[in-house]
mmCIF file of C-alpha atoms and ligand atoms in Angstrom:
data_model
loop_
_atom_site.group_PDB
_atom_site.id
_atom_site.type_symbol
_atom_site.label_atom_id
_atom_site.label_comp_id
_atom_site.label_asym_id
_atom_site.label_seq_id
_atom_site.Cartn_x
_atom_site.Cartn_y
_atom_site.Cartn_z
ATOM 1 C CA MET A 1 -8.467 -26.386 41.574
ATOM 2 C CA ALA A 2 -8.513 -22.515 41.584
ATOM 3 C CA ILE A 3 -11.388 -20.688 40.396
ATOM 4 C CA GLU A 4 -10.296 -18.934 37.416
ATOM 5 C CA ARG A 5 -11.632 -16.125 35.004
ATOM 6 C CA THR A 6 -10.497 -16.358 31.259
ATOM 7 C CA LEU A 7 -11.391 -14.213 28.240
ATOM 8 C CA SER A 8 -13.365 -15.469 25.710
ATOM 9 C CA ILE A 9 -14.651 -14.402 22.183
ATOM 10 C CA ILE A 10 -17.135 -15.485 19.833
ATOM 11 C CA LYS A 11 -15.600 -14.606 16.584
ATOM 12 C CA PRO A 12 -17.636 -12.958 13.449
ATOM 13 C CA ASP A 13 -18.141 -16.495 11.682
ATOM 14 C CA ALA A 14 -20.068 -17.893 14.497
ATOM 15 C CA VAL A 15 -21.782 -14.321 15.380
ATOM 16 C CA ALA A 16 -23.164 -14.465 11.911
ATOM 17 C CA LYS A 17 -24.255 -17.877 11.837
ATOM 18 C CA ASN A 18 -26.654 -16.817 14.699
ATOM 19 C CA VAL A 19 -25.061 -19.517 17.167
ATOM 20 C CA ILE A 20 -23.899 -17.269 20.368
ATOM 21 C CA GLY A 21 -26.287 -19.221 22.160
ATOM 22 C CA GLN A 22 -25.300 -22.929 21.422
ATOM 23 C CA ILE A 23 -21.669 -21.788 22.164
ATOM 24 C CA VAL A 24 -22.445 -20.069 25.453
ATOM 25 C CA ALA A 25 -24.520 -23.376 26.208
ATOM 26 C CA ARG A 26 -21.448 -25.489 25.854
ATOM 27 C CA PHE A 27 -19.551 -23.100 28.455
ATOM 28 C CA GLU A 28 -22.367 -23.044 31.011
ATOM 29 C CA GLY A 29 -22.627 -26.849 30.257
ATOM 30 C CA ALA A 30 -19.358 -27.828 31.391
ATOM 31 C CA GLY A 31 -19.723 -25.665 34.613
ATOM 32 C CA LEU A 32 -18.587 -22.125 33.533
ATOM 33 C CA LYS A 33 -20.347 -19.154 34.398
ATOM 34 C CA VAL A 34 -20.581 -16.162 32.260
ATOM 35 C CA ALA A 35 -18.916 -13.064 34.657
ATOM 36 C CA ALA A 36 -19.149 -10.481 31.851
ATOM 37 C CA ALA A 37 -20.162 -9.849 28.425
ATOM 38 C CA LYS A 38 -20.746 -7.740 25.392
ATOM 39 C CA LEU A 39 -21.381 -7.848 21.636
ATOM 40 C CA VAL A 40 -19.002 -5.382 19.812
ATOM 41 C CA HIS A 41 -17.701 -4.681 16.790
ATOM 42 C CA LEU A 42 -13.728 -3.881 17.010
ATOM 43 C CA SER A 43 -11.927 -1.277 15.377
ATOM 44 C CA ARG A 44 -8.936 -2.454 13.420
ATOM 45 C CA ALA A 45 -6.645 -0.565 15.871
ATOM 46 C CA GLU A 46 -8.625 -2.579 18.680
ATOM 47 C CA ALA A 47 -7.954 -5.943 16.941
ATOM 48 C CA GLU A 48 -4.524 -5.188 15.954
ATOM 49 C CA GLN A 49 -3.524 -4.409 19.745
ATOM 50 C CA PHE A 50 -5.360 -7.591 20.982
ATOM 51 C CA TYR A 51 -3.355 -9.860 18.199
ATOM 52 C CA ALA A 52 -0.258 -7.820 18.965
ATOM 53 C CA VAL A 53 1.867 -10.931 19.563
ATOM 54 C CA HIS A 54 1.396 -12.308 16.455
ATOM 55 C CA ALA A 55 2.410 -8.848 14.315
ATOM 56 C CA ALA A 56 5.009 -10.664 13.100
ATOM 57 C CA ARG A 57 3.263 -13.765 11.743
ATOM 58 C CA PRO A 58 2.331 -14.330 7.921
ATOM 59 C CA PHE A 59 -1.709 -14.568 8.775
ATOM 60 C CA PHE A 60 -1.495 -11.253 10.932
ATOM 61 C CA LYS A 61 -3.271 -9.290 8.310
ATOM 62 C CA ASP A 62 -5.812 -11.751 7.486
ATOM 63 C CA LEU A 63 -6.673 -12.777 11.175
ATOM 64 C CA VAL A 64 -7.238 -8.909 11.809
ATOM 65 C CA ASP A 65 -9.482 -8.357 8.672
ATOM 66 C CA PHE A 66 -11.288 -11.285 9.789
ATOM 67 C CA MET A 67 -11.839 -9.942 13.155
ATOM 68 C CA VAL A 68 -13.129 -6.656 12.238
ATOM 69 C CA SER A 69 -15.284 -8.189 9.177
ATOM 70 C CA GLY A 70 -18.340 -8.209 12.009
ATOM 71 C CA PRO A 71 -19.724 -7.992 15.170
ATOM 72 C CA VAL A 72 -17.966 -10.214 18.010
ATOM 73 C CA PHE A 73 -19.350 -11.729 21.202
ATOM 74 C CA ILE A 74 -16.610 -11.277 23.974
ATOM 75 C CA GLN A 75 -17.032 -12.729 27.599
ATOM 76 C CA VAL A 76 -15.338 -13.512 30.790
ATOM 77 C CA LEU A 77 -15.983 -17.093 31.723
ATOM 78 C CA GLU A 78 -15.340 -17.966 35.532
ATOM 79 C CA GLY A 79 -15.137 -21.154 36.973
ATOM 80 C CA GLU A 80 -12.654 -24.244 38.351
ATOM 81 C CA GLY A 81 -10.031 -24.305 36.115
ATOM 82 C CA ALA A 82 -11.785 -22.138 33.654
ATOM 83 C CA ILE A 83 -8.400 -21.628 31.297
ATOM 84 C CA GLN A 84 -7.857 -24.798 30.330
ATOM 85 C CA LYS A 85 -11.482 -26.019 30.412
ATOM 86 C CA ASN A 86 -12.304 -23.346 27.796
ATOM 87 C CA ARG A 87 -9.274 -24.520 25.917
ATOM 88 C CA ASP A 88 -10.601 -28.189 26.173
ATOM 89 C CA LEU A 89 -14.248 -26.905 24.851
ATOM 90 C CA MET A 90 -12.893 -24.974 21.822
ATOM 91 C CA GLY A 91 -10.611 -27.696 20.294
ATOM 92 C CA ALA A 92 -7.885 -27.290 18.268
ATOM 93 C CA THR A 93 -6.681 -24.030 16.222
ATOM 94 C CA ASP A 94 -7.139 -25.543 12.870
ATOM 95 C CA PRO A 95 -11.199 -27.219 13.031
ATOM 96 C CA LYS A 96 -10.081 -29.948 10.676
ATOM 97 C CA LYS A 97 -7.557 -31.030 13.486
ATOM 98 C CA ALA A 98 -10.223 -30.348 16.260
ATOM 99 C CA ALA A 99 -11.392 -33.505 18.380
ATOM 100 C CA PRO A 100 -15.381 -34.347 17.315
ATOM 101 C CA GLY A 101 -17.772 -32.457 19.653
ATOM 102 C CA THR A 102 -15.570 -29.627 20.440
ATOM 103 C CA ILE A 103 -16.788 -25.893 19.633
ATOM 104 C CA ARG A 104 -14.336 -25.698 16.537
ATOM 105 C CA ALA A 105 -15.111 -29.116 15.263
ATOM 106 C CA ASP A 106 -18.893 -28.283 15.263
ATOM 107 C CA PHE A 107 -19.207 -24.880 14.058
ATOM 108 C CA ALA A 108 -15.899 -23.423 12.616
ATOM 109 C CA GLU A 109 -14.898 -23.516 8.615
ATOM 110 C CA SER A 110 -11.270 -22.534 8.637
ATOM 111 C CA ILE A 111 -8.272 -21.912 10.565
ATOM 112 C CA ASP A 112 -8.930 -18.103 10.037
ATOM 113 C CA ALA A 113 -12.942 -18.262 10.813
ATOM 114 C CA ASN A 114 -12.410 -20.689 13.627
ATOM 115 C CA ALA A 115 -15.435 -19.463 15.827
ATOM 116 C CA VAL A 116 -14.050 -18.939 19.108
ATOM 117 C CA HIS A 117 -10.785 -17.105 20.876
ATOM 118 C CA GLY A 118 -10.006 -18.235 24.433
ATOM 119 C CA SER A 119 -6.888 -17.072 26.577
ATOM 120 C CA ASP A 120 -4.217 -19.701 26.860
ATOM 121 C CA ALA A 121 -2.675 -19.197 30.249
ATOM 122 C CA PRO A 122 -3.160 -17.232 33.254
ATOM 123 C CA GLU A 123 -1.035 -14.445 32.196
ATOM 124 C CA THR A 124 -2.417 -13.974 29.010
ATOM 125 C CA ALA A 125 -6.130 -14.394 30.847
ATOM 126 C CA ALA A 126 -5.173 -11.402 32.862
ATOM 127 C CA VAL A 127 -4.033 -9.289 30.163
ATOM 128 C CA GLU A 128 -6.946 -10.259 27.900
ATOM 129 C CA VAL A 129 -9.607 -9.606 30.534
ATOM 130 C CA SER A 130 -8.519 -6.413 31.469
ATOM 131 C CA PHE A 131 -8.030 -5.226 28.013
ATOM 132 C CA PHE A 132 -11.786 -5.655 27.222
ATOM 133 C CA PHE A 133 -13.218 -5.209 30.557
ATOM 134 C CA PRO A 134 -10.658 -2.825 32.205
ATOM 135 C CA GLY A 135 -10.748 -3.102 36.127
ATOM 136 C CA MET A 136 -12.179 -6.497 36.284
ATOM 137 C CA ASN A 137 -10.345 -8.719 38.564
ATOM 138 C CA VAL A 138 -8.684 -11.730 36.764
ATOM 139 C CA TYR A 139 -9.201 -13.832 39.967
ATOM 140 C CA ALA A 140 -12.989 -14.703 40.836
ATOM 141 C CA ARG A 141 -13.879 -13.316 44.453
HETATM 142 P P1 GDP B 1 -5.733 -20.184 19.471
HETATM 143 O O1 GDP B 1 -5.012 -19.775 20.405
HETATM 144 O O2 GDP B 1 -6.011 -21.535 19.143
HETATM 145 O O3 GDP B 1 -6.832 -19.166 18.672
HETATM 146 O O4 GDP B 1 -4.354 -20.079 18.300
HETATM 147 P P2 GDP B 1 -3.507 -18.814 18.280
HETATM 148 O O5 GDP B 1 -3.231 -17.970 19.368
HETATM 149 O O6 GDP B 1 -2.117 -19.615 17.835
HETATM 150 O O7 GDP B 1 -3.429 -17.879 16.923
HETATM 151 C C1 GDP B 1 -4.692 -17.112 17.073
HETATM 152 C C2 GDP B 1 -5.301 -17.098 15.583
HETATM 153 O O8 GDP B 1 -4.703 -17.035 14.574
HETATM 154 C C3 GDP B 1 -6.196 -18.577 15.805
HETATM 155 O O9 GDP B 1 -7.435 -18.839 16.383
HETATM 156 C C4 GDP B 1 -6.297 -18.477 14.300
HETATM 157 O O10 GDP B 1 -7.470 -17.977 13.783
HETATM 158 C C5 GDP B 1 -5.065 -17.178 13.630
HETATM 159 N N1 GDP B 1 -4.148 -18.233 13.212
HETATM 160 C C6 GDP B 1 -3.050 -19.057 13.895
HETATM 161 N N2 GDP B 1 -2.350 -20.098 13.258
HETATM 162 C C7 GDP B 1 -2.755 -19.530 11.876
HETATM 163 C C8 GDP B 1 -2.167 -20.101 10.521
HETATM 164 O O11 GDP B 1 -1.105 -20.909 10.739
HETATM 165 N N3 GDP B 1 -2.732 -19.403 9.565
HETATM 166 C C9 GDP B 1 -3.796 -18.443 9.518
HETATM 167 N N4 GDP B 1 -4.272 -18.364 8.283
HETATM 168 N N5 GDP B 1 -4.531 -18.128 10.746
HETATM 169 C C10 GDP B 1 -3.940 -18.715 11.905
#
């Protein structure tokens, strides 16, 4: 399987709970490496642009409000099959449906405050990595 890079965001709820380190440890424990990282407070324009694919959805305003409610920790994760591996570690979007032992089952409260974001495919990983880390190659060297 190919070495990939994917975008991970630790959302405001998990940053506020002071569990950045515990979540990063899950990634590292599964063999993923942090290839880039930054703690930022997104502007509304950045959050709207990042989630533009959901602009027509009824939950869009709630999603953007939540993502600008506090700082987020944004990382590029790198490793074999990083995109799917990160999705598996995250668990289902709704933490009530997330499998035991996943990040969302263990740290998330609701479908809005669901602890983490992860790119869902190679195409979105490419767009999302360069959105937050311009010039960074999506494929690991
Ligand atoms: P993800 O890839 O698992 O994060 O899920 P999506 O890309 O489908 O949705 C992006 C984010 O929008 C999710 O992480 C949720 O925070 C939020 N979201 C998705 N579906 C719903 C929904 O039905 N209701 C609400 N309130 N939020 C949702």
